[in-house]
Tab-separated table of C-alpha atoms in Angstrom:
chain	number	residue	atom	x	y	z
R	472	MET	CA	7.360	11.725	-28.893
R	473	ARG	CA	7.344	15.386	-28.342
R	474	ILE	CA	4.519	15.697	-25.892
R	475	LEU	CA	2.909	18.678	-24.636
R	476	LEU	CA	1.528	18.317	-21.341
R	477	THR	CA	-0.810	20.896	-19.639
R	478	GLY	CA	-1.180	21.101	-16.094
R	479	GLY	CA	2.093	19.224	-15.800
R	480	ALA	CA	2.784	20.843	-12.370
R	481	GLY	CA	-0.393	19.906	-10.415
R	482	PHE	CA	-0.741	16.556	-8.367
R	483	ILE	CA	-1.345	14.232	-11.083
R	484	GLY	CA	0.387	16.187	-13.989
R	485	GLN	CA	3.888	15.584	-11.916
R	486	HIS	CA	3.345	11.774	-11.569
R	487	VAL	CA	2.114	11.755	-15.795
R	488	LEU	CA	5.474	13.694	-16.141
R	489	ALA	CA	7.751	11.406	-14.344
R	490	GLU	CA	6.151	8.610	-16.206
R	491	LEU	CA	6.611	10.176	-19.612
R	492	LEU	CA	10.196	10.845	-18.923
R	493	ARG	CA	10.656	6.872	-17.647
R	494	ARG	CA	9.544	6.086	-20.760
R	495	GLY	CA	12.006	8.388	-22.873
R	496	HIS	CA	9.485	10.906	-24.353
R	497	ALA	CA	10.490	14.701	-24.797
R	498	VAL	CA	8.189	16.740	-22.566
R	499	ARG	CA	6.968	20.651	-22.532
R	500	VAL	CA	4.804	21.779	-19.503
R	501	LEU	CA	2.019	24.510	-19.760
R	502	ASP	CA	0.865	25.497	-16.310
R	503	SER	CA	-0.690	28.688	-14.968
R	504	LEU	CA	0.879	27.762	-11.510
R	505	ARG	CA	-2.246	29.488	-10.296
R	506	PRO	CA	-2.106	30.128	-6.430
R	507	ASP	CA	-5.373	28.372	-5.514
R	508	VAL	CA	-3.766	25.117	-7.003
R	509	HIS	CA	-0.286	25.612	-5.912
R	510	ARG	CA	-0.240	27.186	-2.476
R	511	GLY	CA	3.297	27.281	-1.560
R	512	ASP	CA	4.558	25.505	-5.051
R	513	ALA	CA	4.309	28.535	-6.856
R	514	ARG	CA	8.342	28.505	-8.080
R	515	TRP	CA	7.803	24.920	-8.786
R	516	THR	CA	10.960	23.746	-10.947
R	517	PRO	CA	10.572	21.041	-13.717
R	518	PRO	CA	12.774	18.269	-13.964
R	519	ALA	CA	16.105	18.801	-16.036
R	520	GLY	CA	15.260	18.716	-19.502
R	521	VAL	CA	11.898	19.714	-19.468
R	522	GLU	CA	10.596	23.112	-20.579
R	523	LEU	CA	8.037	24.757	-18.482
R	524	ILE	CA	6.010	27.377	-20.111
R	525	VAL	CA	4.186	29.515	-17.403
R	526	GLY	CA	0.833	30.062	-19.115
R	527	ASP	CA	-2.707	29.680	-19.273
R	528	VAL	CA	-4.781	27.625	-21.821
R	529	ARG	CA	-7.224	30.316	-22.200
R	530	ASP	CA	-4.068	32.382	-23.815
R	531	ARG	CA	-3.948	31.335	-27.562
R	532	PRO	CA	-0.452	32.683	-27.902
R	533	GLN	CA	0.777	30.963	-25.194
R	534	VAL	CA	-0.847	27.777	-26.440
R	535	ASP	CA	0.539	28.032	-29.808
R	536	ALA	CA	4.116	28.595	-28.392
R	537	ALA	CA	3.590	25.518	-26.247
R	538	LEU	CA	2.239	23.013	-29.147
R	539	ALA	CA	5.342	24.235	-31.583
R	540	GLY	CA	7.132	20.858	-32.683
R	541	THR	CA	4.728	18.642	-30.618
R	542	ASP	CA	3.692	15.196	-31.597
R	543	ALA	CA	0.756	14.791	-29.051
R	544	VAL	CA	-1.152	16.440	-26.280
R	545	ILE	CA	-1.824	15.355	-22.512
R	546	HIS	CA	-4.441	17.653	-21.404
R	547	LEU	CA	-4.974	17.904	-17.748
R	548	ALA	CA	-5.338	21.619	-16.857
R	549	ALA	CA	-8.616	22.434	-15.216
R	550	LYS	CA	-10.555	23.693	-12.461
R	551	VAL	CA	-11.282	20.739	-10.254
R	552	GLY	CA	-13.752	20.592	-7.204
R	553	LEU	CA	-17.564	20.075	-6.983
R	554	GLY	CA	-18.641	23.582	-7.698
R	555	VAL	CA	-21.074	23.686	-4.987
R	556	ASP	CA	-21.538	27.467	-5.228
R	557	VAL	CA	-23.551	29.081	-8.622
R	558	GLY	CA	-20.928	31.627	-8.237
R	559	ASP	CA	-18.311	29.164	-9.169
R	560	LEU	CA	-19.791	28.666	-12.565
R	561	PRO	CA	-18.331	31.146	-14.980
R	562	ASP	CA	-14.624	29.929	-13.312
R	563	TYR	CA	-15.571	26.467	-14.364
R	564	ALA	CA	-16.710	26.989	-17.929
R	565	SER	CA	-13.875	29.654	-18.559
R	566	SER	CA	-11.086	27.555	-17.250
R	567	ASN	CA	-12.256	23.926	-18.110
R	568	ASP	CA	-14.625	24.474	-21.541
R	569	ALA	CA	-13.054	27.785	-22.842
R	570	GLY	CA	-9.477	26.483	-22.237
R	571	THR	CA	-10.105	23.205	-23.902
R	572	ALA	CA	-11.553	25.226	-26.841
R	573	THR	CA	-8.756	27.294	-27.134
R	574	LEU	CA	-6.355	24.406	-26.972
R	575	LEU	CA	-8.284	22.542	-29.591
R	576	ALA	CA	-8.483	25.414	-31.837
R	577	GLY	CA	-4.362	25.746	-31.643
R	578	MET	CA	-4.351	21.978	-32.512
R	579	ALA	CA	-6.127	22.070	-35.416
R	580	ALA	CA	-4.283	24.871	-36.683
R	581	VAL	CA	-0.745	23.291	-36.646
R	582	GLY	CA	-1.856	20.154	-37.097
R	583	VAL	CA	-1.290	18.033	-33.921
R	584	GLY	CA	-3.829	15.159	-34.090
R	585	ARG	CA	-3.344	12.989	-31.092
R	586	LEU	CA	-4.857	14.068	-27.647
R	587	THR	CA	-5.325	12.324	-24.438
R	588	LEU	CA	-8.055	14.106	-22.108
R	589	ALA	CA	-8.191	13.672	-18.450
R	590	SER	CA	-12.098	13.472	-17.775
R	591	SER	CA	-13.523	11.971	-14.765
R	592	MET	CA	-16.242	9.580	-13.509
R	593	VAL	CA	-18.314	12.715	-12.527
R	594	VAL	CA	-19.860	12.763	-16.098
R	595	TYR	CA	-21.816	9.861	-14.823
R	596	GLY	CA	-23.512	11.151	-12.037
R	597	GLU	CA	-25.279	8.931	-10.075
R	598	GLY	CA	-24.384	6.287	-12.625
R	599	VAL	CA	-26.448	3.268	-12.744
R	600	GLY	CA	-28.444	1.694	-10.024
R	601	LEU	CA	-30.396	-1.454	-9.584
R	602	CYS	CA	-33.998	-1.613	-8.914
R	603	PRO	CA	-35.300	-5.025	-7.615
R	604	GLU	CA	-38.596	-4.234	-9.752
R	605	HIS	CA	-37.216	-2.185	-12.742
R	606	GLY	CA	-33.709	-3.602	-13.125
R	607	ALA	CA	-30.980	-1.430	-14.167
R	608	VAL	CA	-31.998	2.397	-14.028
R	609	ARG	CA	-30.645	5.784	-13.989
R	610	PRO	CA	-30.748	7.023	-10.274
R	611	ALA	CA	-33.597	9.741	-9.345
R	612	PRO	CA	-31.404	13.002	-8.226
R	613	ARG	CA	-31.249	12.932	-4.548
R	614	LEU	CA	-33.404	15.464	-2.571
R	615	GLU	CA	-32.282	17.556	0.016
R	616	ALA	CA	-35.302	16.945	2.435
R	617	ALA	CA	-34.382	13.112	2.182
R	618	LEU	CA	-30.654	13.648	2.873
R	619	ALA	CA	-31.988	15.933	5.915
R	620	VAL	CA	-33.356	12.848	7.409
R	621	GLY	CA	-30.635	10.396	6.654
R	622	GLU	CA	-32.239	8.836	3.475
R	623	PHE	CA	-28.861	8.693	1.453
R	624	GLU	CA	-29.952	6.059	-1.335
R	625	PRO	CA	-30.741	7.310	-4.450
R	626	PRO	CA	-34.094	6.211	-4.986
R	627	CYS	CA	-35.513	4.536	-8.620
R	628	PRO	CA	-37.156	6.872	-10.946
R	629	THR	CA	-40.081	4.839	-10.974
R	630	CYS	CA	-41.040	3.273	-8.125
R	631	GLY	CA	-39.092	5.297	-5.598
R	632	ARG	CA	-37.270	2.317	-4.067
R	633	PRO	CA	-33.576	2.507	-2.808
R	634	LEU	CA	-31.298	1.065	-5.746
R	635	GLY	CA	-28.150	-1.190	-5.449
R	636	THR	CA	-25.016	-0.635	-6.855
R	637	THR	CA	-23.141	-1.887	-10.000
R	638	LEU	CA	-20.164	-0.906	-11.813
R	639	VAL	CA	-20.602	1.622	-14.453
R	640	ASP	CA	-19.327	1.215	-17.610
R	641	GLU	CA	-18.476	3.979	-20.590
R	642	ASP	CA	-21.883	3.471	-22.384
R	643	ALA	CA	-23.824	4.397	-19.392
R	644	PRO	CA	-25.756	7.789	-20.107
R	645	LEU	CA	-23.834	11.222	-19.251
R	646	ASP	CA	-25.726	13.007	-16.014
R	647	PRO	CA	-23.487	15.804	-14.845
R	648	ARG	CA	-24.778	16.874	-11.397
R	649	ASN	CA	-22.639	19.861	-10.586
R	650	ALA	CA	-20.311	22.564	-12.006
R	651	TYR	CA	-17.389	20.626	-12.526
R	652	ALA	CA	-19.119	17.485	-13.911
R	653	SER	CA	-20.944	19.996	-16.418
R	654	SER	CA	-17.610	21.246	-17.416
R	655	LYS	CA	-15.884	17.659	-17.788
R	656	VAL	CA	-18.905	16.918	-20.204
R	657	ALA	CA	-18.659	19.720	-22.194
R	658	GLN	CA	-14.913	19.326	-22.380
R	659	GLU	CA	-15.637	15.565	-24.024
R	660	PHE	CA	-17.818	17.220	-26.405
R	661	TYR	CA	-15.642	19.604	-27.235
R	662	VAL	CA	-13.118	17.112	-27.863
R	663	ALA	CA	-15.458	15.038	-30.148
R	664	ASN	CA	-16.314	18.051	-32.137
R	665	TRP	CA	-12.181	18.514	-32.916
R	666	ALA	CA	-12.146	14.869	-33.664
R	667	ARG	CA	-14.656	14.646	-36.086
R	668	VAL	CA	-13.665	17.722	-37.918
R	669	THR	CA	-9.776	17.074	-38.264
R	670	GLY	CA	-9.651	13.387	-38.016
R	671	GLY	CA	-7.483	13.585	-34.956
R	672	SER	CA	-7.701	10.819	-32.098
R	673	ALA	CA	-8.841	11.106	-28.543
R	674	ALA	CA	-8.512	9.087	-25.529
R	675	MET	CA	-10.873	10.669	-22.990
R	676	LEU	CA	-9.737	8.975	-19.584
R	677	ARG	CA	-12.501	9.108	-17.257
R	678	TYR	CA	-10.277	9.184	-13.475
R	679	HIS	CA	-12.200	7.766	-10.483
R	680	ASN	CA	-11.089	8.988	-7.331
R	681	VAL	CA	-7.419	9.386	-7.159
R	682	TYR	CA	-4.983	9.518	-4.457
R	683	GLY	CA	-1.355	9.139	-3.611
R	684	PRO	CA	1.891	10.881	-2.372
R	685	GLY	CA	2.011	14.592	-3.440
R	686	MET	CA	-1.920	15.306	-2.733
R	687	PRO	CA	-2.789	18.819	-2.431
R	688	ARG	CA	-3.678	19.784	1.501
R	689	ASP	CA	-5.726	22.772	2.684
R	690	THR	CA	-6.668	23.729	-0.992
R	691	PRO	CA	-10.078	23.372	-2.615
R	692	TYR	CA	-8.361	20.858	-4.769
R	693	ALA	CA	-7.760	18.471	-1.810
R	694	GLY	CA	-9.540	14.979	-1.892
R	695	VAL	CA	-11.162	13.360	0.672
R	696	ALA	CA	-8.265	10.997	1.423
R	697	ALA	CA	-5.705	14.436	1.908
R	698	ILE	CA	-8.651	15.797	4.332
R	699	PHE	CA	-8.829	12.832	6.350
R	700	THR	CA	-4.855	12.274	6.374
R	701	SER	CA	-4.721	15.806	7.279
R	702	ALA	CA	-6.948	15.254	10.147
R	703	LEU	CA	-5.004	12.694	11.530
R	704	ARG	CA	-2.014	14.339	11.435
R	705	ALA	CA	-3.217	16.947	13.876
R	706	GLY	CA	-4.768	14.182	15.956
R	707	LYS	CA	-8.410	14.698	15.225
R	708	PRO	CA	-10.536	11.870	14.138
R	709	PRO	CA	-11.799	11.900	10.330
R	710	ARG	CA	-15.214	13.308	10.064
R	711	VAL	CA	-17.157	10.954	7.085
R	712	PHE	CA	-20.080	12.298	5.708
R	713	GLU	CA	-23.540	10.838	5.280
R	714	ASP	CA	-23.166	7.217	6.810
R	715	GLY	CA	-19.622	6.116	5.474
R	716	ARG	CA	-21.217	3.938	3.134
R	717	GLN	CA	-20.713	5.915	-0.105
R	718	ARG	CA	-19.142	3.590	-2.527
R	719	ARG	CA	-16.044	4.669	-4.707
R	720	ASP	CA	-13.226	3.357	-6.739
R	721	PHE	CA	-9.971	4.827	-5.289
R	722	ILE	CA	-7.056	4.369	-7.745
R	723	HIS	CA	-3.372	5.151	-6.860
R	724	VAL	CA	-2.051	8.075	-8.639
R	725	ARG	CA	0.800	6.045	-10.585
R	726	ASP	CA	-1.549	3.938	-11.824
R	727	ILE	CA	-3.525	6.788	-13.272
R	728	ALA	CA	-0.209	7.864	-14.514
R	729	ALA	CA	0.625	4.407	-16.205
R	730	ALA	CA	-2.588	4.502	-17.928
R	731	THR	CA	-2.468	8.003	-19.277
R	732	VAL	CA	0.895	7.685	-20.828
R	733	ALA	CA	-0.266	4.426	-21.985
R	734	ALA	CA	-3.026	5.957	-24.118
R	735	CYS	CA	-1.201	8.671	-25.313
R	736	GLU	CA	1.196	6.252	-26.767
R	737	ARG	CA	-0.981	3.302	-28.182
R	738	HIS	CA	-4.188	4.976	-28.896
R	739	GLU	CA	-3.964	6.190	-32.369
R	740	ALA	CA	-7.175	6.400	-33.918
R	741	GLY	CA	-10.384	7.586	-33.348
R	742	LEU	CA	-12.415	8.991	-30.269
R	743	VAL	CA	-12.552	6.499	-27.207
R	744	ALA	CA	-13.869	7.284	-23.631
R	745	PHE	CA	-11.743	4.947	-21.062
R	746	ASN	CA	-12.803	4.465	-17.112
R	747	VAL	CA	-9.663	4.634	-14.972
R	748	GLY	CA	-10.338	2.777	-11.914
R	749	SER	CA	-8.907	-0.351	-9.474
R	750	GLY	CA	-11.686	-2.281	-10.306
R	751	THR	CA	-12.167	-2.901	-6.480
R	752	PRO	CA	-15.127	-0.542	-4.763
R	753	ARG	CA	-14.450	0.526	-1.642
R	754	THR	CA	-16.830	2.775	0.603
R	755	VAL	CA	-15.241	5.927	1.998
R	756	GLY	CA	-15.863	4.864	5.576
R	757	GLU	CA	-13.377	1.854	4.788
R	758	MET	CA	-10.842	4.450	3.785
R	759	ALA	CA	-11.216	6.715	6.508
R	760	VAL	CA	-10.602	3.483	8.879
R	761	ALA	CA	-7.518	2.323	6.600
R	762	LEU	CA	-5.709	5.762	7.242
R	763	ALA	CA	-6.512	5.980	11.001
R	764	ARG	CA	-5.229	2.647	11.450
R	765	ALA	CA	-2.135	3.266	9.530
R	766	LEU	CA	-1.431	6.200	11.330
R	767	GLN	CA	-2.520	4.911	14.715
R	768	GLY	CA	-4.909	8.079	14.877
R	769	PRO	CA	-8.572	8.415	16.509
R	770	GLU	CA	-11.424	6.280	14.632
R	771	PRO	CA	-13.323	8.027	12.114
R	772	VAL	CA	-16.547	10.201	13.043
R	773	VAL	CA	-19.481	9.503	10.923
R	774	THR	CA	-21.349	12.724	10.980
R	775	GLY	CA	-24.834	12.347	8.946
R	776	GLN	CA	-23.380	15.656	7.042
R	777	TYR	CA	-24.132	15.818	3.041
R	778	ARG	CA	-23.456	17.976	0.356
R	779	LEU	CA	-26.056	18.093	-2.456
R	780	GLY	CA	-24.000	18.076	-5.197
R	781	ASP	CA	-22.290	14.921	-3.874
R	782	VAL	CA	-22.794	11.482	-5.680
R	783	ARG	CA	-23.499	8.493	-3.574
R	784	HIS	CA	-22.481	5.652	-5.598
R	785	ILE	CA	-19.867	5.608	-8.440
R	786	THR	CA	-17.619	2.560	-9.173
R	787	ALA	CA	-15.960	2.022	-12.316
R	788	ASP	CA	-15.666	-1.111	-14.871
R	789	SER	CA	-12.422	-0.684	-16.482
R	790	THR	CA	-12.365	-3.623	-18.844
R	791	ARG	CA	-12.291	-1.578	-21.958
R	792	LEU	CA	-9.010	0.254	-20.847
R	793	ARG	CA	-7.345	-3.113	-19.782
R	794	ASP	CA	-8.678	-4.924	-23.007
R	795	ALA	CA	-7.395	-1.984	-25.401
R	796	LEU	CA	-4.159	-0.831	-23.807
R	797	GLY	CA	-3.149	-3.747	-21.682
R	798	TRP	CA	-3.224	-1.621	-18.478
R	799	ARG	CA	-3.412	-2.822	-15.177
R	800	PRO	CA	-3.518	-1.269	-11.752
R	801	MET	CA	-0.595	-2.198	-9.668
R	802	VAL	CA	-1.041	-0.473	-6.334
R	803	GLY	CA	-3.457	-2.278	-4.031
R	804	PHE	CA	-5.870	-0.736	-1.690
R	805	GLU	CA	-4.140	-1.149	1.600
R	806	GLU	CA	-0.556	-0.542	0.193
R	807	GLY	CA	-1.404	2.906	-1.302
R	808	MET	CA	-3.533	3.729	1.504
R	809	ALA	CA	-0.204	3.064	4.126
R	810	GLU	CA	1.897	5.007	1.776
R	811	LEU	CA	-0.343	8.010	1.536
R	812	ALA	CA	-0.642	7.697	5.730
R	813	HIS	CA	3.127	7.492	6.006
R	814	ALA	CA	4.120	9.987	3.363
R	815	ASP	CA	6.552	12.705	4.901
R	816	ALA	CA	3.956	15.345	4.308
R	817	LEU	CA	1.038	15.719	1.888
R	818	GLY	CA	1.912	17.612	-0.782
R	819	ALA	CA	5.777	17.609	-0.391
R	820	SER	CA	6.389	14.085	-1.961
R	821	PRO	CA	7.163	14.560	-5.589
R	822	PRO	CA	7.128	11.711	-7.949
R	823	ARG	CA	10.540	9.828	-8.390
R	824	THR	CA	12.036	10.573	-11.822
R	825	PRO	CA	14.669	9.382	-13.711
């Protein structure tokens, strides 16, 4: 297929691009190369045979040029991060939501009817918790007064008891709790509107915690794995927020790329959301320990610090993706963490291309 890949110069985008090329697709990349994402990489050069349009998804003429002659779109371009500061709201709304709306309008105008959207686990907020009395419930918001005294577990909204954890499937209610999460939910709704009106097909991939070679470092887009690894390379202990028992589903970027390309190739009808996770929950503290051991660095320090917009636990049930598209994660946690720890330099290990 002839595929437009937005955000193709980014961390995940470069791995998706490599997978597309490995599978023989013709690819055009649309990327703004915005400096807050691509520090030091503003002169990114695509692999041979890949056309790069340096442009913004909010710019309709550039979008129209990028869409010309394409069969499908993989939409990764977005402003990421938590969006803790209220002042960030306009940029999230503009970059993510207005950008997606502009792209969808362009797709409708030229008749491109296949879309794969990079969504996120953050759309679920705290997801689903298990109360010993009330069963599966939507966790109540965590209050700053509780976090300040080390009460990190989200409470049952009915009785206030701390909740147990469970895997979250795609039918869980959407509950965005920060600016980034709200923008990803809005993206999904815009895509649903587009699919309903045009009859197009869309796979909305709710990525869980992505890590791997090429992770951005020292930018607002750096994930916790990159932050920990940067500290260890500087001889400093990783600083783990809260009590380190936050549960996540860490998924290697090559597995993310494989899932994204599989959705682009195989999802041909309707609007479907897919969780993309390893299926094996780990704590943030466990990840810090694994990286410290791999780098023979200092033990992690659990700080008790917190950020109000952070989610306590969110782990994926990726059964739908496995069953519908035949995808399986291939990179184990220990293997992936060791690879990340021993990469030559974060942000300097591009994915392999054919």
